[in-house]
Structure formats: C-alpha cells, structure tokens
Tab-separated table of C-alpha atoms and ligand atoms in Angstrom:
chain	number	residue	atom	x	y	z
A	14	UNK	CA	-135.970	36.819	6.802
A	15	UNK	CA	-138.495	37.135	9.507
A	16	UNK	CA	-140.781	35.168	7.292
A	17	UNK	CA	-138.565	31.694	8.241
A	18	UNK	CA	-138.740	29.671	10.810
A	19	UNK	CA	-135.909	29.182	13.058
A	20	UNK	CA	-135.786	25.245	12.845
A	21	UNK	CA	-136.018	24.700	9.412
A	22	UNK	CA	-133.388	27.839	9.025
A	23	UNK	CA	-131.131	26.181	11.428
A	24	UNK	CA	-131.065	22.817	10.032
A	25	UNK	CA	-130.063	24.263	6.196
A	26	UNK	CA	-127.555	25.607	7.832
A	27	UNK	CA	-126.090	23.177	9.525
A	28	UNK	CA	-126.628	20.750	6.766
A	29	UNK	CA	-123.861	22.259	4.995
A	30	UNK	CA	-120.946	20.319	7.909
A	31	UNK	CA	-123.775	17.281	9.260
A	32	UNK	CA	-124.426	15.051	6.276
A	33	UNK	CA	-127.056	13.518	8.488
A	34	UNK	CA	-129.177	16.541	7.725
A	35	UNK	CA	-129.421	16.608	4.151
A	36	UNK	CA	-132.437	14.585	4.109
A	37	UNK	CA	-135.922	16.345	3.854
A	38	UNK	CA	-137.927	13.325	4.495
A	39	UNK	CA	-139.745	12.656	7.936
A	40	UNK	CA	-139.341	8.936	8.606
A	41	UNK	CA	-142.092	9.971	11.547
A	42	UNK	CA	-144.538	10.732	8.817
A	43	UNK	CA	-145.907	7.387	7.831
A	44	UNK	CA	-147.329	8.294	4.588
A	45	UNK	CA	-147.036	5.650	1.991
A	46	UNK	CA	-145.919	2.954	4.585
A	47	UNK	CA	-149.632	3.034	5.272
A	48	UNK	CA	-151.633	0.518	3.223
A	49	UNK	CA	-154.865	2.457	3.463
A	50	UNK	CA	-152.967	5.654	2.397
A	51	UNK	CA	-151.339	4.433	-0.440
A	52	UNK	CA	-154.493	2.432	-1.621
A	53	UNK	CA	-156.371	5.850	-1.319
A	54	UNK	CA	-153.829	7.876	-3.211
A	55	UNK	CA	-154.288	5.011	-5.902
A	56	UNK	CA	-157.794	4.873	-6.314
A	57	UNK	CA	-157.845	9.023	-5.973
A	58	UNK	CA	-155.322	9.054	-9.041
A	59	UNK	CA	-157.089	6.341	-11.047
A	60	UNK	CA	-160.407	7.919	-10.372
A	61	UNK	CA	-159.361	10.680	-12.406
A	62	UNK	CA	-157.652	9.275	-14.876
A	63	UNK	CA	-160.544	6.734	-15.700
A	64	UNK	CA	-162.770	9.372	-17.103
A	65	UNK	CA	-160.712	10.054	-19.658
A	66	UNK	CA	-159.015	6.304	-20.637
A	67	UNK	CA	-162.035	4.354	-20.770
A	68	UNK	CA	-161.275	2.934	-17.383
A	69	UNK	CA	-158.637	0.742	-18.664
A	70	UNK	CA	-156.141	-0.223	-16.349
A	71	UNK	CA	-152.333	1.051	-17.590
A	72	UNK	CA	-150.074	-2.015	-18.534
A	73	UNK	CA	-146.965	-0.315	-17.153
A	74	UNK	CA	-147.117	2.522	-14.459
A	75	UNK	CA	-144.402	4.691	-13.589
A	76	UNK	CA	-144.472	6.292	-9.801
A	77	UNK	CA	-142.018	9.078	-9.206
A	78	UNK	CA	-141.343	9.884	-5.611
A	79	UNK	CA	-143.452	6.595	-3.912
A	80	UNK	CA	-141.472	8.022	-0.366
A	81	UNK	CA	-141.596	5.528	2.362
A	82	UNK	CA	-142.942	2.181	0.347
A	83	UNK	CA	-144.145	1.704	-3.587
A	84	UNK	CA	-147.380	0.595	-2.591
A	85	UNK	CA	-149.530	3.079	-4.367
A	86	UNK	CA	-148.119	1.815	-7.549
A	87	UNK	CA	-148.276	-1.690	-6.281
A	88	UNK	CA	-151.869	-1.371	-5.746
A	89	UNK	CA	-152.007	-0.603	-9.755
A	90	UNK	CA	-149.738	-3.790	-10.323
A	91	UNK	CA	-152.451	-5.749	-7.848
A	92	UNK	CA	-155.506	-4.599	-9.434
A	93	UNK	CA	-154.225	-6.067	-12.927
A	94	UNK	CA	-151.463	-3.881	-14.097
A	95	UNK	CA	-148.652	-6.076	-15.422
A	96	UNK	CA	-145.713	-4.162	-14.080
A	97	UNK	CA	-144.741	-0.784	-12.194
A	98	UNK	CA	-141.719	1.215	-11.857
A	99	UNK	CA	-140.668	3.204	-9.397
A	100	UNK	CA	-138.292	6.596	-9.102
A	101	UNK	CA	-136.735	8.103	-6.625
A	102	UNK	CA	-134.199	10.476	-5.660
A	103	UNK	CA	-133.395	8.783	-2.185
A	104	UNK	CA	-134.709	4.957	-1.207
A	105	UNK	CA	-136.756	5.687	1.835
A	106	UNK	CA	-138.363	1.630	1.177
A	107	UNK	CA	-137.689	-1.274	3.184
A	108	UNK	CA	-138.815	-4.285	1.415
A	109	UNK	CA	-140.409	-5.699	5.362
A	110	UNK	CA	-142.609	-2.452	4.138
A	111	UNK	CA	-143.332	-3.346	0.914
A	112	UNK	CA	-144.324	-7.074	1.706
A	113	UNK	CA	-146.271	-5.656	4.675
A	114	UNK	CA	-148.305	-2.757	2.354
A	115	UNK	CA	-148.905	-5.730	-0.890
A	116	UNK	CA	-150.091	-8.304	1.433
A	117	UNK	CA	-152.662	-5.128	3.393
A	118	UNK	CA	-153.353	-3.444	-0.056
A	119	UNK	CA	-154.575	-7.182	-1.609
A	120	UNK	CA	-157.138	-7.539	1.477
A	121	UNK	CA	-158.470	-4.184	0.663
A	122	UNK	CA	-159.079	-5.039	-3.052
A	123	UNK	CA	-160.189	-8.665	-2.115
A	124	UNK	CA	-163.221	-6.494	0.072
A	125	UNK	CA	-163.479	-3.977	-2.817
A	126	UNK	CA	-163.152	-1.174	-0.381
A	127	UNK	CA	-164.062	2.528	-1.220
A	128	UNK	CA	-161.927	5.040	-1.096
A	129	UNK	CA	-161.532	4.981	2.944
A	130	UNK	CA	-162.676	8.469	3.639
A	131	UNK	CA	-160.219	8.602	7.388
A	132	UNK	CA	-157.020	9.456	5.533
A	133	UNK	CA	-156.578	13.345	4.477
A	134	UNK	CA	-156.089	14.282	1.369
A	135	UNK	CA	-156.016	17.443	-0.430
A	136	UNK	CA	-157.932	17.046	-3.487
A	137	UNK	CA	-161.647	14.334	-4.033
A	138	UNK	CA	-161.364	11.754	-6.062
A	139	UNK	CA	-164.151	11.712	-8.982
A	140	UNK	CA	-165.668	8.435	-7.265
A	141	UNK	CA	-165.436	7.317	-3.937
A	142	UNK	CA	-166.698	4.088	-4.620
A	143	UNK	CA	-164.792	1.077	-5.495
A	144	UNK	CA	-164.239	1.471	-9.368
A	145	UNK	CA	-166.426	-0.345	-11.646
A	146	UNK	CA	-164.167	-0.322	-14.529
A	147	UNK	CA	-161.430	-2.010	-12.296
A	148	UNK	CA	-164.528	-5.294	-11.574
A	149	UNK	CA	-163.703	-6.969	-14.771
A	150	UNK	CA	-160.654	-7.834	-14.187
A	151	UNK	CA	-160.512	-8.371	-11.169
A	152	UNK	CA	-160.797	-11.840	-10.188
A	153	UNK	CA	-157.643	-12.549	-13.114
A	154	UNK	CA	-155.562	-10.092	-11.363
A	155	UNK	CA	-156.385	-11.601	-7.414
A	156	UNK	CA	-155.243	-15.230	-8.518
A	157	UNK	CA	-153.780	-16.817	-6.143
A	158	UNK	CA	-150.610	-17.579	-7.936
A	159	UNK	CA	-150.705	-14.463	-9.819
A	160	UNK	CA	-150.275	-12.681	-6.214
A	161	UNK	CA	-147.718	-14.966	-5.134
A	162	UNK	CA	-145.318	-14.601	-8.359
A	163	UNK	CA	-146.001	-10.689	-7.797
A	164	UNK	CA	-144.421	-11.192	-3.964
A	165	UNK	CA	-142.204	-13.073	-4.799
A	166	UNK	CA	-140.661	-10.816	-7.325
A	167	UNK	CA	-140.482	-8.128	-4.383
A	168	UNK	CA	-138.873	-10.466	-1.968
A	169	UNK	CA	-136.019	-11.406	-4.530
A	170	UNK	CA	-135.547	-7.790	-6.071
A	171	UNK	CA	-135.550	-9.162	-9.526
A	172	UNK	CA	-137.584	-6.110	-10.857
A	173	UNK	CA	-140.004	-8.425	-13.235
A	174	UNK	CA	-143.449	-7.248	-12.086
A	175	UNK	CA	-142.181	-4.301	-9.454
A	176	UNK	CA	-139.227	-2.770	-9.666
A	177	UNK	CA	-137.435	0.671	-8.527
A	178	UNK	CA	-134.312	2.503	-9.250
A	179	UNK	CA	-133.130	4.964	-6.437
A	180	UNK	CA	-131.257	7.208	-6.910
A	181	UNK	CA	-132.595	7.768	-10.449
A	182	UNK	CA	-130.944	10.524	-12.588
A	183	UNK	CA	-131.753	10.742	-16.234
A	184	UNK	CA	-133.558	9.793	-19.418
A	185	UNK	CA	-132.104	6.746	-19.425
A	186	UNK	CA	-133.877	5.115	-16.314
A	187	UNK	CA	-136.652	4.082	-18.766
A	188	UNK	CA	-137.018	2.708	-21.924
A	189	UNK	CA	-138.208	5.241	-25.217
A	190	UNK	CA	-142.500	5.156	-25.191
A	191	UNK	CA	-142.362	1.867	-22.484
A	192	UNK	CA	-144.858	3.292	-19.658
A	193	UNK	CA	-148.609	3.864	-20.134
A	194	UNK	CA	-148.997	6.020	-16.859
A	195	UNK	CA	-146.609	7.957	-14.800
A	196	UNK	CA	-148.227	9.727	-11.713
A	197	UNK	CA	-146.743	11.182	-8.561
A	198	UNK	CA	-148.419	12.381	-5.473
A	199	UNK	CA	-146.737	15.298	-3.232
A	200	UNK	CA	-143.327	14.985	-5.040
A	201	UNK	CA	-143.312	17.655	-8.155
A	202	UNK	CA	-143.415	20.907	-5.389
A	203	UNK	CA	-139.351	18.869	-4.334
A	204	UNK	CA	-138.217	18.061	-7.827
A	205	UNK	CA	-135.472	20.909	-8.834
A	206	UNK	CA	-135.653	20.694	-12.765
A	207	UNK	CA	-139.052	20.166	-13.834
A	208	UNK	CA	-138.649	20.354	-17.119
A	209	UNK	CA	-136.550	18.223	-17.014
A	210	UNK	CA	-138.477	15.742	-15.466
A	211	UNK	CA	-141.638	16.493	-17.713
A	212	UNK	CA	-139.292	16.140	-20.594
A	213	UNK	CA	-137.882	12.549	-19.303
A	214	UNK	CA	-141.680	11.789	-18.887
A	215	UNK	CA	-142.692	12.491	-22.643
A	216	UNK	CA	-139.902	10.435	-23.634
A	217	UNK	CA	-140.743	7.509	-21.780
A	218	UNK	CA	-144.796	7.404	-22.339
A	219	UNK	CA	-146.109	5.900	-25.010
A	220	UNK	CA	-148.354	8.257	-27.288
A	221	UNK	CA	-151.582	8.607	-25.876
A	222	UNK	CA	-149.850	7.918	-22.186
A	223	UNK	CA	-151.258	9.744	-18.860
A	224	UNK	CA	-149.869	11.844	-16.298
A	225	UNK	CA	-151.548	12.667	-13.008
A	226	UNK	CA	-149.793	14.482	-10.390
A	227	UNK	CA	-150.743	15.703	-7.471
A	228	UNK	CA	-148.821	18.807	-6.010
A	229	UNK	CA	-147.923	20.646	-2.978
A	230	UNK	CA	-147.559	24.356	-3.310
A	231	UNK	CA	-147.053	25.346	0.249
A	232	UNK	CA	-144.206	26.404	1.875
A	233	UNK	CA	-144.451	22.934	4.101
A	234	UNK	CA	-143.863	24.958	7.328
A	235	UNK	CA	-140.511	26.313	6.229
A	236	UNK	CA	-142.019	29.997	6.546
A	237	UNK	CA	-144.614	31.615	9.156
A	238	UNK	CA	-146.879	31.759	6.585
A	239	UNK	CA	-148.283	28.819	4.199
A	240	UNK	CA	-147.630	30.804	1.270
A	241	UNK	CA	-144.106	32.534	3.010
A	242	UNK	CA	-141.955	30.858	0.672
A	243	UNK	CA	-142.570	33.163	-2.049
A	244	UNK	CA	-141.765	36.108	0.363
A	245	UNK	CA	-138.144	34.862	0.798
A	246	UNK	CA	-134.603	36.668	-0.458
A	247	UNK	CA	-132.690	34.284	-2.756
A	248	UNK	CA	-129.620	34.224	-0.016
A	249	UNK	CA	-131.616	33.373	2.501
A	250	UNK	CA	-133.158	30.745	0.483
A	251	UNK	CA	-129.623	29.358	0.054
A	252	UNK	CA	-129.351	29.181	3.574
A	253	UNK	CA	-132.344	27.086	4.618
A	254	UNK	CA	-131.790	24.894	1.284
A	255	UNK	CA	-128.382	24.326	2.584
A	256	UNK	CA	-126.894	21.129	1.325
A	257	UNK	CA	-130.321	19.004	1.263
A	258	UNK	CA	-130.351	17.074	-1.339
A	259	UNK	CA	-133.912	18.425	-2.125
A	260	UNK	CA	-136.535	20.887	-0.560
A	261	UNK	CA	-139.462	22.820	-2.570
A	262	UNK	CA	-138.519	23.985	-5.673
A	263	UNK	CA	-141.000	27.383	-5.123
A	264	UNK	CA	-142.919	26.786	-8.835
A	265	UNK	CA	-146.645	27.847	-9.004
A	266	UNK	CA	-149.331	26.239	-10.137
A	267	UNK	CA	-149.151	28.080	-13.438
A	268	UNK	CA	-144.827	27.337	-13.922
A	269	UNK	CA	-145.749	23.339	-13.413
A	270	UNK	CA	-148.733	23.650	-15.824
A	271	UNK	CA	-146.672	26.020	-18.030
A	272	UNK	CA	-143.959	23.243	-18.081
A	273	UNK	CA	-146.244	19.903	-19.089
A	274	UNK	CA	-147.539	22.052	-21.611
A	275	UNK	CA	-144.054	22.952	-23.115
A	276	UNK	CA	-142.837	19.235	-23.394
A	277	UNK	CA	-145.947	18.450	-25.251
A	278	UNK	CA	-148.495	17.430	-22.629
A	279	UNK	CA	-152.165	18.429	-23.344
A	280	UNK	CA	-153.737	19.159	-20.097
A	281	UNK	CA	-157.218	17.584	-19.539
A	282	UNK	CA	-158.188	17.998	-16.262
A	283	UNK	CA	-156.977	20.351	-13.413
A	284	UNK	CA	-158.626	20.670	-9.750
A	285	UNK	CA	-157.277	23.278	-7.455
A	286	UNK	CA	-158.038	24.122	-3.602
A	287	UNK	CA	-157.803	27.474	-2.882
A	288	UNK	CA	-156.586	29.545	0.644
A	289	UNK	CA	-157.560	32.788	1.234
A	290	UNK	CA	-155.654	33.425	4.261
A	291	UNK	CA	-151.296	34.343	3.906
A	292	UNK	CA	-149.499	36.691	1.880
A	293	UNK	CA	-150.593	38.767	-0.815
A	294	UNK	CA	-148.289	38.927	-4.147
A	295	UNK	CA	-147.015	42.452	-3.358
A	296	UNK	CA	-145.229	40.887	-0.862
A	297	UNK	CA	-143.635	38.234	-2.860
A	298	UNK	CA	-140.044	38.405	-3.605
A	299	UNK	CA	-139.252	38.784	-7.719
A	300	UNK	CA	-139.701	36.920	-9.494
A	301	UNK	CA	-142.948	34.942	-7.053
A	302	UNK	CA	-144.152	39.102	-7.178
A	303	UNK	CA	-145.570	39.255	-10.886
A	304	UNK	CA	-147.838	35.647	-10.076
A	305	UNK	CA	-151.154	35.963	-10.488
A	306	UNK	CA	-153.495	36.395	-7.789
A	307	UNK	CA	-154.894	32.838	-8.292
A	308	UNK	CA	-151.310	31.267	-7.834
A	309	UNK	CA	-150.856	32.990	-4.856
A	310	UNK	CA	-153.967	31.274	-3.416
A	311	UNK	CA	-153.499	27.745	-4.999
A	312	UNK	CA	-152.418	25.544	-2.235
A	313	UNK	CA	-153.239	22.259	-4.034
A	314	UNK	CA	-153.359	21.036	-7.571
A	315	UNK	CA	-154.287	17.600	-9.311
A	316	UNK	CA	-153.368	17.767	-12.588
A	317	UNK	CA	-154.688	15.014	-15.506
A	318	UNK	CA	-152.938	15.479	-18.474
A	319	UNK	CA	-151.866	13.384	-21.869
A	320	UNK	CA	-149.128	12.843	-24.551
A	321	UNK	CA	-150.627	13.456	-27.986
A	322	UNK	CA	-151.003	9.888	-29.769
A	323	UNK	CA	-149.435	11.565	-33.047
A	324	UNK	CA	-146.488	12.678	-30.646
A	325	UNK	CA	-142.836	10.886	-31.231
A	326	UNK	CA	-140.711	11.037	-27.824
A	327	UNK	CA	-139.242	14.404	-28.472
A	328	UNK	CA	-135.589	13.285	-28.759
A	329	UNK	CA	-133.147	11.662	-31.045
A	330	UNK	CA	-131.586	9.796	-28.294
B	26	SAM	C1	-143.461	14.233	0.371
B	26	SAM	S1	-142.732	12.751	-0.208
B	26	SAM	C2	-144.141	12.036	-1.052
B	26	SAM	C3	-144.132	10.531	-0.945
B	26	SAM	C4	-145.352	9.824	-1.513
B	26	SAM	N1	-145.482	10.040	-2.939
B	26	SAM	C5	-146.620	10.196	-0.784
B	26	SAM	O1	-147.669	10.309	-1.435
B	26	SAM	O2	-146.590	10.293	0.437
B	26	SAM	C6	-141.713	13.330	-1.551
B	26	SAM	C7	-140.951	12.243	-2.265
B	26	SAM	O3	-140.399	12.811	-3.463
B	26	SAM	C8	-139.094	12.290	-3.621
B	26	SAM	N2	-138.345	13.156	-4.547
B	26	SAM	C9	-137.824	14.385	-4.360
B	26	SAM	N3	-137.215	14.813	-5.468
B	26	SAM	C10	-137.375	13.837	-6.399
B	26	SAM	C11	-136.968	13.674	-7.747
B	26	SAM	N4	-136.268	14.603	-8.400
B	26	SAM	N5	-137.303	12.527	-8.389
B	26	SAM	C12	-137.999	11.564	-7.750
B	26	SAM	N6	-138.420	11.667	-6.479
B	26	SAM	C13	-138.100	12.780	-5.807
B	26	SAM	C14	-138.565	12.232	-2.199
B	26	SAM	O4	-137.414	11.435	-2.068
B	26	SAM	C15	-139.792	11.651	-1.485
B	26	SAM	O5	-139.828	10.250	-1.604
C-alpha cells in the first residue's frame, strides 16, 4: 500500500460517488493536439513499418486510442493514404482541433520536415529523415483539391476519407480484412482485454496487414516507484482503479507480445528501452512476481508485427 501515491489513491476512490473522475485522461497534456507531435509519432511508426512493406503507404489505417485529436492518422491520410479510422474508448477530439492539426500537419509535409527531434519520445524511429519512399507520391496526395475534399470531410463528419467511432466496443466497428495498418501509440498499457483487442485486430486486417504499437509499461506515476504497479495487492488495486473507465491494465512486455502472437500475429520487429533503477521482481505481487527479470526492466516497447497473408480472419462471424 505504501507503494501508492496518495492522489492517484484518492481520486479511485472517490471516483466511485464523482462521475467527473472517471476519466484518466489529462486534457493539460497536449499530446496529439500538437501537430508536430502527432506528425512525429507518424513518421516514428511508419519508419518502422517501411522496412518491412516496401515503403508503401497503407490504403486504410486504423488508429486506436488517437487521445486528444486523430492527427497522427491524419498525417497517413495526408501523405496519400485514402482513408483512416479512428477508435476510441472516450472522444477526447474537438473537430476546431482536428482542422487546426490537418491544416499544421499539411505545412509540415509541404516542407518535407524530418522527424522534429524537440518532442520526446520513448523509442527512435529507423530514419529521422523525411521518408523517401513517401516522395513519390507525394505531390498526388498534396493536391490542392485533394486536401480540400479531405477537410472538408472532417468539417461535415461524413466519415468518407477520416472518420472515428467513440465509444467503440466490438468486432463489429470494422469491416472483415478492410484495414491495411492498425497502430496505436501509448494506448495498449490502458486497454483492459487485450486479447480481445488483438483478436478484433486480426479480424479486421487484411492478410499480410501491419500492426505497430507503441507501449507504456510504467506505472504512469500511480506508485512511488516507475515499476510500483507490479508491487500492488489486488484490493488495493480496486481501490485506485475505482470506477475509471480505464487505467493500466499491469501486462508486461512479454503478456502483450504473448497475446499478438496467440491471435496469429508474427512479430517482426521489437525495440525495448530498458530502466535499471525500481523494484526488483521479488517484490512484485503474484502473479507480476514470476516475470522475468527483463520485464521488470522494460519500460518501453515498439512492437512491428504482421498477419500471415495465408491467414483467414479467425472467426465465422
Ligand atoms: C495516453 S493516451 C494516448 C493518446 C495518443 N495515442 C498519444 O499518442 O498521445 C491513451 C488513449 O487510449 C485511449 N484508450 C483507452 N482504452 C482504450 C480502448 N480500449 N480502446 C481504444 N482506446 C482506448 C484513451 O481514451 C486515450 O485516448
């Protein structure tokens, strides 16, 4: 218990009579209502994935999670994509946001900017340049009335070129083997059922489809330490859960790995970042005790991964 921090402790608590608590997003963090930051997080993901697609561009991207605006999957739709989807469990988006982020995130690609190298992030991209393989099509997907259609499909809503379904709950947000990418950046560590989610996500790809996922495996401040979380008593875990409608789900790195592989997902690429300071795994909780020393230190993973092209969608549904 000592391993909590009061605030966080307090606030699952009271979430359980203030509905205004139940939220676990900071609307102070700006995150992806930051053009550069969601054009980074884009370029980081596609980095990745280009080494092992060719460098094509995905027709249809998926974003799970895209928090405060869907620009990093509308940078995907702006460098050429034809449409992109995103999920959420709460709408954090305002579309003054979205307008704001497309009209920034076009003036970056217009100036083929590198990855800008000012915003944190947790794990390199394979190329901070501006990506080659994205040149070719470039000046087709910066038309002029290409871009305009593309805004004005977020102004009305209609969901042609960008849409996104909040709260989304099941298989059935997405068509059977419609998306060519799914990614997600800081959201898997929240998700309660991962499989679940990985399972919805084979479904949905088409064979030979990408994931990339970045993910979060600290306790985000909850707990004294950054790796506290795993040191915590089920109750008391209920306690600073509360009634949020999500908070970290306490997987590590080897559960989520474990998990893509189960639903069929071949993993091609994994980076980690290590910490050697905070707790060791003999003083985990059971069942965080029996991880492996190396989960214990992996603060950070970026995972690259792909459905099999012989793969069907897993389900008779
Ligand atoms: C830390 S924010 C990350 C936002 C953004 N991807 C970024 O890079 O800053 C976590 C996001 O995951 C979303 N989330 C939590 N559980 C989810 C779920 N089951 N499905 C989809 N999104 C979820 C939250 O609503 C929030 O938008």
């Amino acid at each position: 218990m000592l391993q909590i921090r009061t605030r966080p402790l307090v606030k699952g608590m009271l979430s359980f009579v203030l509905p205004g608590l139940r939220s676990s997003h900071h609307a102070e963090i700006t995150g992806t209502a930051s053009s550069r930051y969601c054009y980074t997080v884009f370029l980081r993901h596609f980095s990745h994935l280009a080494r092992f697609n060719g460098g094509r561009l995905p027709r249809v991207i998926v974003e799970l999670g895209p928090g405060h605006s869907l620009g990093t999957a509308l940078a995907g739709v702006i460098a050429g994509a034809e449409r992109c989807i995103g999920l959420d469990l709460q709408n954090h988006t305002r579309r003054a946001d979205n307008l704001r982020v497309f009209d920034e995130l076009v003036a970056l690609f217009r100036a083929r900017t590198p990855v800008p190298r000012e915003i944190p992030i947790a794990t390199e991209p394979a190329d901070w340049g501006f990506p080659k393989a994205l040149e070719a099509g470039l000046e087709r997907a910066l038309d002029a009335r290409r871009l305009a259609r593309i805004r004005r499909d977020i102004e009305a809503g209609t969901g042609d070129s960008v849409a996104f379904e909040a709260p989304w709950s099941d298989r059935a947000a997405l068509e059977a083997e419609s998306v060519d990418w799914l990614f997600s950046n800081a959201v898997m560590q929240h998700v309660d059922d991962v499989a679940a989610v990985y399972d919805h996500a084979r479904t949905w790809l088409a064979p030979g489809g990408f994931m990339t996922h970045e993910i979060d495996f600290s306790s985000h401040r909850l707990t004294r330490h950054w790796n506290g979380h795993w040191a915590i008593q089920p109750g008391a875990w209920k306690l600073i859960r509360g009634a949020r409608s999500y908070l970290i789900n306490r997987h590590a790195h080897a559960g989520q790995l474990e998990a893509m592989r189960l639903h069929g997902f071949t993993v091609l690429e994994e980076i980690r970042v290590d910490r050697t300071d905070g707790l060791e795994p003999r003083h985990f909780v059971e069942p965080y005790a029996l991880m492996s020393e190396t989960d214990a230190r992996t603060h950070f993973a970026f995972v690259v991964c792909q459905k099999p092209h012989h793969a069907g969608n897993g389900h008779a549904d």
